mmCIF file with all atom_site columns, C-alpha atoms in Angstrom:
data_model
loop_
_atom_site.group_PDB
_atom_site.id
_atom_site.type_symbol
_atom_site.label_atom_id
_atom_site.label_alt_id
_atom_site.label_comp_id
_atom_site.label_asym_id
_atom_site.label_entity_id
_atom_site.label_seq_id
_atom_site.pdbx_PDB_ins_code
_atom_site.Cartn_x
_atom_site.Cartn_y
_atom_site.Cartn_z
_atom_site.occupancy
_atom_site.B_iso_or_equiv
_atom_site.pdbx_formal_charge
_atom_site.auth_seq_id
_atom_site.auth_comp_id
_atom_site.auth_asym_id
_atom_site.auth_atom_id
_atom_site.pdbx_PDB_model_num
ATOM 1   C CA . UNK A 1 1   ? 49.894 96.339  146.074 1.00 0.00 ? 66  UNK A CA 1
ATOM 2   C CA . UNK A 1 2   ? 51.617 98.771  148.237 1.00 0.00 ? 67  UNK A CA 1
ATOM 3   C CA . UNK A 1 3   ? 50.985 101.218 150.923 1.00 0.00 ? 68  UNK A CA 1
ATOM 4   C CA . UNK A 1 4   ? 52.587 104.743 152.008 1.00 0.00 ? 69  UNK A CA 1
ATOM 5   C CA . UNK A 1 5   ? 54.451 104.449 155.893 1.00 0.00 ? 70  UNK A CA 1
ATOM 6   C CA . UNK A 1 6   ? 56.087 107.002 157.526 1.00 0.00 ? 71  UNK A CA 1
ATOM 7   C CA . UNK A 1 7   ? 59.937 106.021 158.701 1.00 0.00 ? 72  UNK A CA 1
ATOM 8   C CA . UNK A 1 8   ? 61.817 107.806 160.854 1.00 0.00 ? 73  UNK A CA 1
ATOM 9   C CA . UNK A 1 9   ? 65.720 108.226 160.630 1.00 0.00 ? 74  UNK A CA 1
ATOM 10  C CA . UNK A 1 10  ? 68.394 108.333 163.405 1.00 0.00 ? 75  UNK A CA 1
ATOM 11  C CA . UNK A 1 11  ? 68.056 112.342 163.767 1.00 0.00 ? 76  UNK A CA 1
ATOM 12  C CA . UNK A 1 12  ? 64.738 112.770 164.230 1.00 0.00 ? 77  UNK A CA 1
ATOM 13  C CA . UNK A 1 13  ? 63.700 113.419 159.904 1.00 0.00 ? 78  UNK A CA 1
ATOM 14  C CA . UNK A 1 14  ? 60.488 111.782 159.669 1.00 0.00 ? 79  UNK A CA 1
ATOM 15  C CA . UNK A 1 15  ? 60.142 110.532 155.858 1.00 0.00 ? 80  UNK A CA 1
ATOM 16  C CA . UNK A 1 16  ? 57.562 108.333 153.447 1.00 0.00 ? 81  UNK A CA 1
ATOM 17  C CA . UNK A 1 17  ? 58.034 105.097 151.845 1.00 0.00 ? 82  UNK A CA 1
ATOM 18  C CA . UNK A 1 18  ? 56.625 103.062 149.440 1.00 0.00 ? 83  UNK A CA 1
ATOM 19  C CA . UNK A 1 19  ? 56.026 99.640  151.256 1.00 0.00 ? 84  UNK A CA 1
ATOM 20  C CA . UNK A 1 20  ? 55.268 96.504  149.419 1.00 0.00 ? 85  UNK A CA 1
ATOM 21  C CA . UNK A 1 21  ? 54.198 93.012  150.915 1.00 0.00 ? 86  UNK A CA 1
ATOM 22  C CA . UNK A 1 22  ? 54.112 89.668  149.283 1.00 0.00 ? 87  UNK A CA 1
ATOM 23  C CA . UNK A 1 23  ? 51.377 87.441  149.457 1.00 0.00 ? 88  UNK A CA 1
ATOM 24  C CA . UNK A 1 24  ? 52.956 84.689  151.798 1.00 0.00 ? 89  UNK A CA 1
ATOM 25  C CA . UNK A 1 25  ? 55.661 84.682  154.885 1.00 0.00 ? 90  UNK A CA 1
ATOM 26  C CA . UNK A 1 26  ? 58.154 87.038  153.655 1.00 0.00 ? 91  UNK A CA 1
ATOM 27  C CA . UNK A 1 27  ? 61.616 85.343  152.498 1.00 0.00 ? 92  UNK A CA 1
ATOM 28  C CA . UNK A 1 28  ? 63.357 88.527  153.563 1.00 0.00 ? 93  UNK A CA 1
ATOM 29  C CA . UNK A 1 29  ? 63.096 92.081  152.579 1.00 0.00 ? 94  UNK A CA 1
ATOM 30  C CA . UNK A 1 30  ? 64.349 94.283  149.703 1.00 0.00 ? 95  UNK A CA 1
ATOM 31  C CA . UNK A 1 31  ? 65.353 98.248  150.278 1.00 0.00 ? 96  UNK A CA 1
ATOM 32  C CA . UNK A 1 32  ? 64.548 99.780  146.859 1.00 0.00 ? 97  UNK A CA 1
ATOM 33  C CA . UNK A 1 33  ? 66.751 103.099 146.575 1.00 0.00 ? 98  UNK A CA 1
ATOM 34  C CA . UNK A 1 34  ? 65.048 105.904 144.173 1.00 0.00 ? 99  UNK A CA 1
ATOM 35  C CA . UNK A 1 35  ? 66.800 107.670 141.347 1.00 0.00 ? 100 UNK A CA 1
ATOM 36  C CA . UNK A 1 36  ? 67.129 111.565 140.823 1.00 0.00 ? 101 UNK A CA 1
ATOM 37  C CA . UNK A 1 37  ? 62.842 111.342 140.124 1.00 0.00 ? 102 UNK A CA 1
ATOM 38  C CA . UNK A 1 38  ? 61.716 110.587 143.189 1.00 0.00 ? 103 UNK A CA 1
ATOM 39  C CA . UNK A 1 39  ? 59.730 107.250 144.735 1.00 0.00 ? 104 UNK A CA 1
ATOM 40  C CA . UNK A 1 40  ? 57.979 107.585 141.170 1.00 0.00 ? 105 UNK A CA 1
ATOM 41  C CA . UNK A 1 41  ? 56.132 104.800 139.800 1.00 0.00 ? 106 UNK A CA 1
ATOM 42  C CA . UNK A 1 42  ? 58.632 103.120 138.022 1.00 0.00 ? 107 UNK A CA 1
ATOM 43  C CA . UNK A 1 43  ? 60.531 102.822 141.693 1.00 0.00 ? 108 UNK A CA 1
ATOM 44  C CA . UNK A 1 44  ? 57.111 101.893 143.034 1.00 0.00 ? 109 UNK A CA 1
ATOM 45  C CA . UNK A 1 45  ? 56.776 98.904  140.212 1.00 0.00 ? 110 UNK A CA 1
ATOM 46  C CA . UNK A 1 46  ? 60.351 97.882  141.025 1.00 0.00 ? 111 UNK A CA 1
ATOM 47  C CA . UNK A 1 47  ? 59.187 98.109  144.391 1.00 0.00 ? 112 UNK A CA 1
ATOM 48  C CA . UNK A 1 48  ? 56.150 95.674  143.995 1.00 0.00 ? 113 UNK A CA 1
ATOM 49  C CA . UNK A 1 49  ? 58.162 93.132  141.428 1.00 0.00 ? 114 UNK A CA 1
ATOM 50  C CA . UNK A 1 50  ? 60.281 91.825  144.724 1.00 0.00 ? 115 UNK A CA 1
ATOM 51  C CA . UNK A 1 51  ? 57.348 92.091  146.846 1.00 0.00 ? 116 UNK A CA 1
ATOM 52  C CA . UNK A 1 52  ? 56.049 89.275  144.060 1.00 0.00 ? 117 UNK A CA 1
ATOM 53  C CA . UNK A 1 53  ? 58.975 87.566  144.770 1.00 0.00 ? 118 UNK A CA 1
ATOM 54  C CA . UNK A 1 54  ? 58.195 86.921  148.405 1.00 0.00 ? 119 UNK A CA 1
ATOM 55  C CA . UNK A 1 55  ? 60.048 89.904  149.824 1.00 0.00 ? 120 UNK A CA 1
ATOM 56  C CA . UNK A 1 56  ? 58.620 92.819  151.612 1.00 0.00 ? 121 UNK A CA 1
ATOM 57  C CA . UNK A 1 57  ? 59.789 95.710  149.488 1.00 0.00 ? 122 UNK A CA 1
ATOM 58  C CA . UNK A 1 58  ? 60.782 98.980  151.070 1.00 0.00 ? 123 UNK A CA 1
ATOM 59  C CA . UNK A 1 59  ? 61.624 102.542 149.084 1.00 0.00 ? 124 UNK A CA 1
ATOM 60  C CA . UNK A 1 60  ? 62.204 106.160 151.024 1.00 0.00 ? 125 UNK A CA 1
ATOM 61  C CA . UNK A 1 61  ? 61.636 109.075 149.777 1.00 0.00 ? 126 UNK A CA 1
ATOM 62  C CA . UNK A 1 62  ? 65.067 110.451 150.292 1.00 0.00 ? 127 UNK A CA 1
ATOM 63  C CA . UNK A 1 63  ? 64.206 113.500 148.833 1.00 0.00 ? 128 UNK A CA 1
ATOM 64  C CA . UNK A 1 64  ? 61.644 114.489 151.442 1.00 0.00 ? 129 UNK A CA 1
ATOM 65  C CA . UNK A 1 65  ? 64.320 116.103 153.264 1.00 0.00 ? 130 UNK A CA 1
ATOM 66  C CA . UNK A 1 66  ? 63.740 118.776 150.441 1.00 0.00 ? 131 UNK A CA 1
ATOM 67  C CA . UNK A 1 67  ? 59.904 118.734 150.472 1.00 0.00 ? 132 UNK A CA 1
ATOM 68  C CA . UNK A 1 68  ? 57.790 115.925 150.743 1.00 0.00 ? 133 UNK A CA 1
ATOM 69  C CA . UNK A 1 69  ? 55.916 114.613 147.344 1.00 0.00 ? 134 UNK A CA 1
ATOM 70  C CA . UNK A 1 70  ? 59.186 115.029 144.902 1.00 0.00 ? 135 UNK A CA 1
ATOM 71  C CA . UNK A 1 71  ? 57.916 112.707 142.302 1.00 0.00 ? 136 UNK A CA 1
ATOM 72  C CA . UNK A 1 72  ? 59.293 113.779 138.741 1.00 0.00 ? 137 UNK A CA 1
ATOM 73  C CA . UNK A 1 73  ? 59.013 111.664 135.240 1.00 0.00 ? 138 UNK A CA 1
ATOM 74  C CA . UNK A 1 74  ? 62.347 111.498 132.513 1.00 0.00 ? 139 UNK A CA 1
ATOM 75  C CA . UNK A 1 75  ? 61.856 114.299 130.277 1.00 0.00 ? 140 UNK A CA 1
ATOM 76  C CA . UNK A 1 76  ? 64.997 116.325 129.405 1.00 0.00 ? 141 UNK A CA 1
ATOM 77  C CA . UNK A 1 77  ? 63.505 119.439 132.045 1.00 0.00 ? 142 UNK A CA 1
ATOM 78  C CA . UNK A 1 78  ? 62.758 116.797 134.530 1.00 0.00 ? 143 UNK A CA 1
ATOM 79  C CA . UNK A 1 79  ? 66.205 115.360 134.433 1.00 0.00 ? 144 UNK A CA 1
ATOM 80  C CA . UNK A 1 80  ? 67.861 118.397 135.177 1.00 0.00 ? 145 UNK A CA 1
ATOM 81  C CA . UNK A 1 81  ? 65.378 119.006 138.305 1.00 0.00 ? 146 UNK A CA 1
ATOM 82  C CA . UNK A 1 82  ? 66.167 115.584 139.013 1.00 0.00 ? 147 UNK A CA 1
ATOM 83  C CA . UNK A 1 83  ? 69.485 116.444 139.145 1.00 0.00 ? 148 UNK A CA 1
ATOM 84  C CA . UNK A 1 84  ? 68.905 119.378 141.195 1.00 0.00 ? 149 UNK A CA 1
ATOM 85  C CA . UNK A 1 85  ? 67.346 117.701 144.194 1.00 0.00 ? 150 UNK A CA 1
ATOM 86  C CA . UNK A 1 86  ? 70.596 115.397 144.055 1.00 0.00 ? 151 UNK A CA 1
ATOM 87  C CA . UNK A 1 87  ? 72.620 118.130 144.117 1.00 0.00 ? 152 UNK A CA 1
ATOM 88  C CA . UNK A 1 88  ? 70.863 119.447 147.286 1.00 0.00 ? 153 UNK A CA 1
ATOM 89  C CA . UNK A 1 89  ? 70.636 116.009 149.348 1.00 0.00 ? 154 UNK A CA 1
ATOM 90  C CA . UNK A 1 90  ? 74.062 115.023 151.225 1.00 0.00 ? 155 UNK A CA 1
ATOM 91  C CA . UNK A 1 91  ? 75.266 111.116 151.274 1.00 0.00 ? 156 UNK A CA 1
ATOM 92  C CA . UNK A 1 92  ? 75.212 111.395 154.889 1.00 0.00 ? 157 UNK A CA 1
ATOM 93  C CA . UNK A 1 93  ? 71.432 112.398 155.199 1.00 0.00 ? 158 UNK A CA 1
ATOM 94  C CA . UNK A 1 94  ? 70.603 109.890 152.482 1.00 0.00 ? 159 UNK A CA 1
ATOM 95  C CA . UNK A 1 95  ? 72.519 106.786 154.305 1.00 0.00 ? 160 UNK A CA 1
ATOM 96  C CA . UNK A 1 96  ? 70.335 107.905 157.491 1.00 0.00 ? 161 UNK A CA 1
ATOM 97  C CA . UNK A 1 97  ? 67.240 107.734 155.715 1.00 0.00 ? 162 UNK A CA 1
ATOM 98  C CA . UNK A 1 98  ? 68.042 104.164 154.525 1.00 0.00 ? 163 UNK A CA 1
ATOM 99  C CA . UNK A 1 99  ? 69.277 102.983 157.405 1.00 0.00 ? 164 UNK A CA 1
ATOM 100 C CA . UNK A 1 100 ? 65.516 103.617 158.968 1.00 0.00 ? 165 UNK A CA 1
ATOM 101 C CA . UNK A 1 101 ? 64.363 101.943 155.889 1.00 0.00 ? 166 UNK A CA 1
ATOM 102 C CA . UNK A 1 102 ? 66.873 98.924  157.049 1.00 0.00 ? 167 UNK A CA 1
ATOM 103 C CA . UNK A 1 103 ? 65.783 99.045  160.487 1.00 0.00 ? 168 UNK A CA 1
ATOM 104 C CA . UNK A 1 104 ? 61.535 98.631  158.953 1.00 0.00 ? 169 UNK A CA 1
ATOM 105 C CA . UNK A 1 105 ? 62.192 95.742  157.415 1.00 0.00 ? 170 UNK A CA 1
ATOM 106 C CA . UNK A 1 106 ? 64.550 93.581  159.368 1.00 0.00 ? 171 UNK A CA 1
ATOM 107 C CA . UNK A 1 107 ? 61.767 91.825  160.887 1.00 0.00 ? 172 UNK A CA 1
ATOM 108 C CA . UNK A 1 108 ? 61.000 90.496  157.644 1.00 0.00 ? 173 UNK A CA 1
ATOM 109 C CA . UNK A 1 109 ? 64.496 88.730  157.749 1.00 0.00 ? 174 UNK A CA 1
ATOM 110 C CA . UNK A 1 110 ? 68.068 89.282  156.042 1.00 0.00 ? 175 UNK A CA 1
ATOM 111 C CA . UNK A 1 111 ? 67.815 92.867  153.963 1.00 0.00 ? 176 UNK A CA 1
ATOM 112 C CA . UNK A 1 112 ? 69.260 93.264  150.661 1.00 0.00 ? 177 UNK A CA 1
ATOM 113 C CA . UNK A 1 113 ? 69.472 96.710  148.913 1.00 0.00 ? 178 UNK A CA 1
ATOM 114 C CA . UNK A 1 114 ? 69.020 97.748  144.834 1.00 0.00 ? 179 UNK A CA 1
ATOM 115 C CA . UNK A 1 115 ? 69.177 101.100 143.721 1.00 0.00 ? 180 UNK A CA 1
ATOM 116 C CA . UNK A 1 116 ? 69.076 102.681 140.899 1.00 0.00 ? 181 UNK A CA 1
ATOM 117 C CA . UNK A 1 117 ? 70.941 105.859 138.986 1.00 0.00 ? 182 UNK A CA 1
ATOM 118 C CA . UNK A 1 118 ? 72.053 108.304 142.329 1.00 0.00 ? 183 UNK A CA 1
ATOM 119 C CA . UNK A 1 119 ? 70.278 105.297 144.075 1.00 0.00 ? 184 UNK A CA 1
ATOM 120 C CA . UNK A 1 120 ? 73.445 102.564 142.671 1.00 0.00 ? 185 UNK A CA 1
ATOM 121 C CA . UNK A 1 121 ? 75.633 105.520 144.253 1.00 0.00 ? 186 UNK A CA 1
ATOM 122 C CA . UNK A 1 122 ? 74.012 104.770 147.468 1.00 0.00 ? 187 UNK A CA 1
ATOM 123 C CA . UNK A 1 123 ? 73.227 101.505 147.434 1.00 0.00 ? 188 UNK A CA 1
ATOM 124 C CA . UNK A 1 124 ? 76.840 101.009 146.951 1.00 0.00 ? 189 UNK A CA 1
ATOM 125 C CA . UNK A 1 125 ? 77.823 103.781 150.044 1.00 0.00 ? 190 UNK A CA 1
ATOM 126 C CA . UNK A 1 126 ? 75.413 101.927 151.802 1.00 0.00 ? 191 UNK A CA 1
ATOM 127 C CA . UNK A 1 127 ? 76.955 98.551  151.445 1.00 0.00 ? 192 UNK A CA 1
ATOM 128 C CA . UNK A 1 128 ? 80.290 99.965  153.459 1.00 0.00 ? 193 UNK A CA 1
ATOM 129 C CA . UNK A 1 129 ? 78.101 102.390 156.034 1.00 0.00 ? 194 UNK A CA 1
ATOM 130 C CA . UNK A 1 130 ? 74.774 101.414 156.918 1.00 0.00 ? 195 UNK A CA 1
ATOM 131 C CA . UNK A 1 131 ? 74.149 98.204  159.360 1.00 0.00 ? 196 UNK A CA 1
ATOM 132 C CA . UNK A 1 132 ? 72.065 95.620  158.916 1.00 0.00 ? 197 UNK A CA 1
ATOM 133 C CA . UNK A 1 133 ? 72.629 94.530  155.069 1.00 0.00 ? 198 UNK A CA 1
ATOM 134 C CA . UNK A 1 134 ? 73.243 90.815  153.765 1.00 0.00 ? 199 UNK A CA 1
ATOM 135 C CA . UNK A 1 135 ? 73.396 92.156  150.132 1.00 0.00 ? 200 UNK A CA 1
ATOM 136 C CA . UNK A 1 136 ? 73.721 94.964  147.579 1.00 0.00 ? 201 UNK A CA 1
ATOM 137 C CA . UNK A 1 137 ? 73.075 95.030  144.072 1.00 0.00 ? 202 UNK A CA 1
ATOM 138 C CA . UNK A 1 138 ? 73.558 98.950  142.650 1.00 0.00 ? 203 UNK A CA 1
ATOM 139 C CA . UNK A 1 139 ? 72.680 99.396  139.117 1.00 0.00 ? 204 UNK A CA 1
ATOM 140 C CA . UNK A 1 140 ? 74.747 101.840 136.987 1.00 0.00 ? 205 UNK A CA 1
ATOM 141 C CA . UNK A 1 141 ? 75.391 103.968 139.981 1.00 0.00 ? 206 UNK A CA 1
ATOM 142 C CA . UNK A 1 142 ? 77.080 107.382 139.180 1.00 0.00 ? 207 UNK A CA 1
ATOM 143 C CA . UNK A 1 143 ? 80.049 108.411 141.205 1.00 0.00 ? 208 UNK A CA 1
ATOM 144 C CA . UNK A 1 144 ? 80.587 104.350 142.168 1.00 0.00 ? 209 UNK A CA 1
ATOM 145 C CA . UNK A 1 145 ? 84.304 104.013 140.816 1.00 0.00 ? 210 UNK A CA 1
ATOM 146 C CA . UNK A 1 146 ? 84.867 107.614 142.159 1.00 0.00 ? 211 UNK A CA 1
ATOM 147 C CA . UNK A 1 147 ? 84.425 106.086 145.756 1.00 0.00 ? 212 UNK A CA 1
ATOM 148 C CA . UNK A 1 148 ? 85.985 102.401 144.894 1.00 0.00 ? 213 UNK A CA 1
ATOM 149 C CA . UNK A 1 149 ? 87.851 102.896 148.230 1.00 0.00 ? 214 UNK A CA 1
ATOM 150 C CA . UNK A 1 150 ? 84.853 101.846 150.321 1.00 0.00 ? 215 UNK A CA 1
ATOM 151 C CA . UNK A 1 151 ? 84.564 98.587  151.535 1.00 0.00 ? 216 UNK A CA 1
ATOM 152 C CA . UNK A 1 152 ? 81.518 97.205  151.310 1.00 0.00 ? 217 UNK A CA 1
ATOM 153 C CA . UNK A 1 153 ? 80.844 94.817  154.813 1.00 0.00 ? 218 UNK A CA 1
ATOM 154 C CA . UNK A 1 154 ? 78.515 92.494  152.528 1.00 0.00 ? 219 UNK A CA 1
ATOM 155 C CA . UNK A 1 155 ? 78.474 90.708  149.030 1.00 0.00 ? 220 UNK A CA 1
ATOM 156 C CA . UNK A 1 156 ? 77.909 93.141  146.169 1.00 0.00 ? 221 UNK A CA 1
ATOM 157 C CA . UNK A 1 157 ? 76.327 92.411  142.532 1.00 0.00 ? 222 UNK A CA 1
ATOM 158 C CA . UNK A 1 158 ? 76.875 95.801  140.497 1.00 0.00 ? 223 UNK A CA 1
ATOM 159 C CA . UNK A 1 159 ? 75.362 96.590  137.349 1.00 0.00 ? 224 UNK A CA 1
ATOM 160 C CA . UNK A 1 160 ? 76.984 98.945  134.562 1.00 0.00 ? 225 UNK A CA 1
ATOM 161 C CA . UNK A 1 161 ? 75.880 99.643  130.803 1.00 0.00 ? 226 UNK A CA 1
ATOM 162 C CA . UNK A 1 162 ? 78.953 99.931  128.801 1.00 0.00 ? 227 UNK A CA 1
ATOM 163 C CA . UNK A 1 163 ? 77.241 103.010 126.286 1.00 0.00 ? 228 UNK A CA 1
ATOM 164 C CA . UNK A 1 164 ? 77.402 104.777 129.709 1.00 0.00 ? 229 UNK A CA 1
ATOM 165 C CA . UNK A 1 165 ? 78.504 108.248 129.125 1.00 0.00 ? 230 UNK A CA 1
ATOM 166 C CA . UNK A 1 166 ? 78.135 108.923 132.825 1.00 0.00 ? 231 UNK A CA 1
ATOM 167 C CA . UNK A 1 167 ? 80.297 106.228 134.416 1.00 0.00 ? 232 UNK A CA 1
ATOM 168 C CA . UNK A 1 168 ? 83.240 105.501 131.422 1.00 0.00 ? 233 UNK A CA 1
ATOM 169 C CA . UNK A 1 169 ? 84.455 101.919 131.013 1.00 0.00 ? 234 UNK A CA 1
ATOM 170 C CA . UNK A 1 170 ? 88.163 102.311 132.359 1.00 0.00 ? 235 UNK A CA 1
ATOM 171 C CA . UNK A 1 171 ? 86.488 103.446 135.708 1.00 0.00 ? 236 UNK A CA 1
ATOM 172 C CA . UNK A 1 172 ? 84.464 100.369 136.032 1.00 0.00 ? 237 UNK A CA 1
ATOM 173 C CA . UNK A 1 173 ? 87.734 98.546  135.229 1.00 0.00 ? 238 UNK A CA 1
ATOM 174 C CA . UNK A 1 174 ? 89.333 100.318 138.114 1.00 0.00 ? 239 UNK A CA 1
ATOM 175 C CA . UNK A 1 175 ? 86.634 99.261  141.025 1.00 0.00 ? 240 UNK A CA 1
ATOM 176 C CA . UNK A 1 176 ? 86.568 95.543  139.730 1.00 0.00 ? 241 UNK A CA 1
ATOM 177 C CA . UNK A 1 177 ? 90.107 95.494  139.810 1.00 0.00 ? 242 UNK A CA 1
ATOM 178 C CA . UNK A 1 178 ? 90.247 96.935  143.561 1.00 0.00 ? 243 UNK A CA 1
ATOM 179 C CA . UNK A 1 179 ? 87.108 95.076  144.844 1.00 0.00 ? 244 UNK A CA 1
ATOM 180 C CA . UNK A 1 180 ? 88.203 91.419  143.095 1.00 0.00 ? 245 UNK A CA 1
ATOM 181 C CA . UNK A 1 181 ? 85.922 89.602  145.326 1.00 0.00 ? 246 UNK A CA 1
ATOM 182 C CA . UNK A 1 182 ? 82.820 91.286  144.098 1.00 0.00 ? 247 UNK A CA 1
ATOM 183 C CA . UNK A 1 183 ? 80.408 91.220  141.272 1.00 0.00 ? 248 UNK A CA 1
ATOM 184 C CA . UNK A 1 184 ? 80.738 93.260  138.061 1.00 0.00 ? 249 UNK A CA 1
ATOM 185 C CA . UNK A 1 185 ? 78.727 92.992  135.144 1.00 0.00 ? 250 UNK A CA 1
ATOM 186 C CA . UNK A 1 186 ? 78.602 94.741  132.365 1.00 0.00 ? 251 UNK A CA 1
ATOM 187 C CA . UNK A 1 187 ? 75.902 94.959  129.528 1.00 0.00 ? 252 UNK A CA 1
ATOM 188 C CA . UNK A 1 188 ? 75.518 96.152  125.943 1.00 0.00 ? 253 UNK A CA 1
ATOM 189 C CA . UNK A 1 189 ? 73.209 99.076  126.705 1.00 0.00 ? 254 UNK A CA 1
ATOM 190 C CA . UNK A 1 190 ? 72.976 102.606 128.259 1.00 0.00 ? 255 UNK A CA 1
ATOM 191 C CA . UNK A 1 191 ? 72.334 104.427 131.560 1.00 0.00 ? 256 UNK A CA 1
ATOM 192 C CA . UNK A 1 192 ? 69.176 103.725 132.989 1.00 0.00 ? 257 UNK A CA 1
ATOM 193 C CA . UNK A 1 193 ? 68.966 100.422 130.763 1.00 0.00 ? 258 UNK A CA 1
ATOM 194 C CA . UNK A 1 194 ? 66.660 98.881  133.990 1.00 0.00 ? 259 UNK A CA 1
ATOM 195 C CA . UNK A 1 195 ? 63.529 101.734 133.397 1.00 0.00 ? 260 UNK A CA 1
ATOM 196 C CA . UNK A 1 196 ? 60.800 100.842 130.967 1.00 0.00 ? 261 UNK A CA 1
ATOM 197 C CA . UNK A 1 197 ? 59.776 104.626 130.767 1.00 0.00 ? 262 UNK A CA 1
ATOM 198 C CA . UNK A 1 198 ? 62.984 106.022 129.708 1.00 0.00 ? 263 UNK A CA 1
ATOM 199 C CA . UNK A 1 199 ? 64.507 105.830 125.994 1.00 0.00 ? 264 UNK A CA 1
ATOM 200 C CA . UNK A 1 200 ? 67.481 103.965 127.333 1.00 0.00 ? 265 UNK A CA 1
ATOM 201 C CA . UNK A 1 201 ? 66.029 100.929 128.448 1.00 0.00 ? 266 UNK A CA 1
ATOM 202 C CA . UNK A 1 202 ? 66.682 97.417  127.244 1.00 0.00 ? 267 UNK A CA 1
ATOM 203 C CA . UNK A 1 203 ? 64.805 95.043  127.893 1.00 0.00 ? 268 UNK A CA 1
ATOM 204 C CA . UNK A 1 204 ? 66.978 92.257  127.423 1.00 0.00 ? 269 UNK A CA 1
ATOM 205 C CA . UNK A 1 205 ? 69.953 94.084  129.496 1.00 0.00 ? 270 UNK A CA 1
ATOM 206 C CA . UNK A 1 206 ? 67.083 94.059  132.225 1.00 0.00 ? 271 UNK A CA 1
ATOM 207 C CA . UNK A 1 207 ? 65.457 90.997  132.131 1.00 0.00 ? 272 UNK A CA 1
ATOM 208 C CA . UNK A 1 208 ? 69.338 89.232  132.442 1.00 0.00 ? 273 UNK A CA 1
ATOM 209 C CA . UNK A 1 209 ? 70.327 92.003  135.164 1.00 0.00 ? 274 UNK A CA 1
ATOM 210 C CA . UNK A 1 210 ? 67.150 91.122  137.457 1.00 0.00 ? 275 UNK A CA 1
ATOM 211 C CA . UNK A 1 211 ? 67.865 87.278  136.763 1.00 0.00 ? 276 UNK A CA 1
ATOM 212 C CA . UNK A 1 212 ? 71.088 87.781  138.095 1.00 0.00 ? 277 UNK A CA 1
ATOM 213 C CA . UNK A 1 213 ? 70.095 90.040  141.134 1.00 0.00 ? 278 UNK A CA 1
ATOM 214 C CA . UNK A 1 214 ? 67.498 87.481  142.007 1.00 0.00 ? 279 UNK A CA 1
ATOM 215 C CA . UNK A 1 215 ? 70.045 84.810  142.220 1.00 0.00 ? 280 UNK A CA 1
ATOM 216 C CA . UNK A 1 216 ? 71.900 86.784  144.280 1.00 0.00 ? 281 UNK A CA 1
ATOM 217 C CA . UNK A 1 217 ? 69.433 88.047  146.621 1.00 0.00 ? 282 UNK A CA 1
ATOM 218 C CA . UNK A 1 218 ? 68.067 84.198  146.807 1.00 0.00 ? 283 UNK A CA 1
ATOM 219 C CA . UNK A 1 219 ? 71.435 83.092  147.771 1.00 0.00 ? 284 UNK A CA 1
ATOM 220 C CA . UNK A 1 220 ? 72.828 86.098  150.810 1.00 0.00 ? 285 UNK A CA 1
ATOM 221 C CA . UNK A 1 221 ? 68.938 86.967  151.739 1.00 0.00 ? 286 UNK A CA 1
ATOM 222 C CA . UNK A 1 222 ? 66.765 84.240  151.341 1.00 0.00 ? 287 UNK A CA 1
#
């Protein structure tokens, strides 16, 4: 369904992303932010379930800054390269990336934002630092209660699995209680519950947390 485009971001880093259109006049547009694999094709099937949805569907490759191509599955090795590639890629560089991703599909209409893993992380930092955004809906992103002083400049859905070892409960009850006007919700599964290819999905934690993001993306995007 979707096609490879090159974006370019506010100092000069030319990068790829996935780019997904729906069949009719777009109701909007959805940025789809990666995990610590890569634009892999999990991301590119999240990528092309909004585009179904009637919004064009944008993901960058925000680890090109590294090499171009980074594109990993969720084996215990590949997790811990995953990790690696996070470790090397700054916030700032990442929020510049998006923010050209932003910028590609505003002529679609209002842009939301999802992300996923490191890509909740941003999706939430993104909410607070990158123009342009009528929504953001960051699943189980590490690091999210760590930075609960942001303030996000647009509605925010977040998404948290309470068998989480990586974000712990009383953290969770931290950011909801300094961001009351926000969404939490929490679900009876683990991290990465959202990703059909990794033993810690469930699918009913996912089908409910899509319904919900849906709603919310029909009601601040379109």
């Amino acid at each position: 369904m979707g096609q490879i485009i090159e974006l370019t971001a506010a100092d000069g880093h030319r990068l790829s992303a996935y780019r997904a259109e729906p069949a009719g006049k777009p109701r909007g547009a959805i940025v789809v932010i990666q995990e610590i694999f890569g634009v892999n094709d999990h991301i590119r099937k999240v990528a092309d379930g909004y585009a179904a949805e009637g919004y064009v569907a944008i993901a960058p490759a925000l680890f090109d800054r590294i090499r171009p191509g980074i594109e990993i599955g969720y084996s215990m090795a590949e997790i811990q390269e995953g990790f690696g590639y996070k470790t090397g890629s700054s916030t700032e560089n990442a929020l510049k990336d998006i923010e050209a991703a932003v910028k590609a599909a505003a002529p679609a209409g209002k842009v939301g934002i999802v992300g996923y893993c490191w890509g909740g992380f941003l999706s939430w930092m993104s909410a607070a630092g990158v123009p342009g955004l009528a929504a953001s809906a960051p699943y189980y992103g590490g690091g999210v209660p760590d930075a609960a002083d942001e303030q996000p400049k647009c509605p925010v859905m977040l998404h948290f699995g309470e068998k989480d070892s990586y974000i712990p409960m009383d953290g969770v009850a931290k950011l909801k209680a300094a961001h009351p006007s926000q969404t939490v919700h929490v679900y009876d599964a683990d991290h990465g519950f959202n990703c059909d290819q990794r033993g810690s999905w469930h699918e009913p934690s996912a089908t409910l947390a899509r319904q919900r993001t849906l709603e919310f993306f029909r009601k601040y995007v379109g």
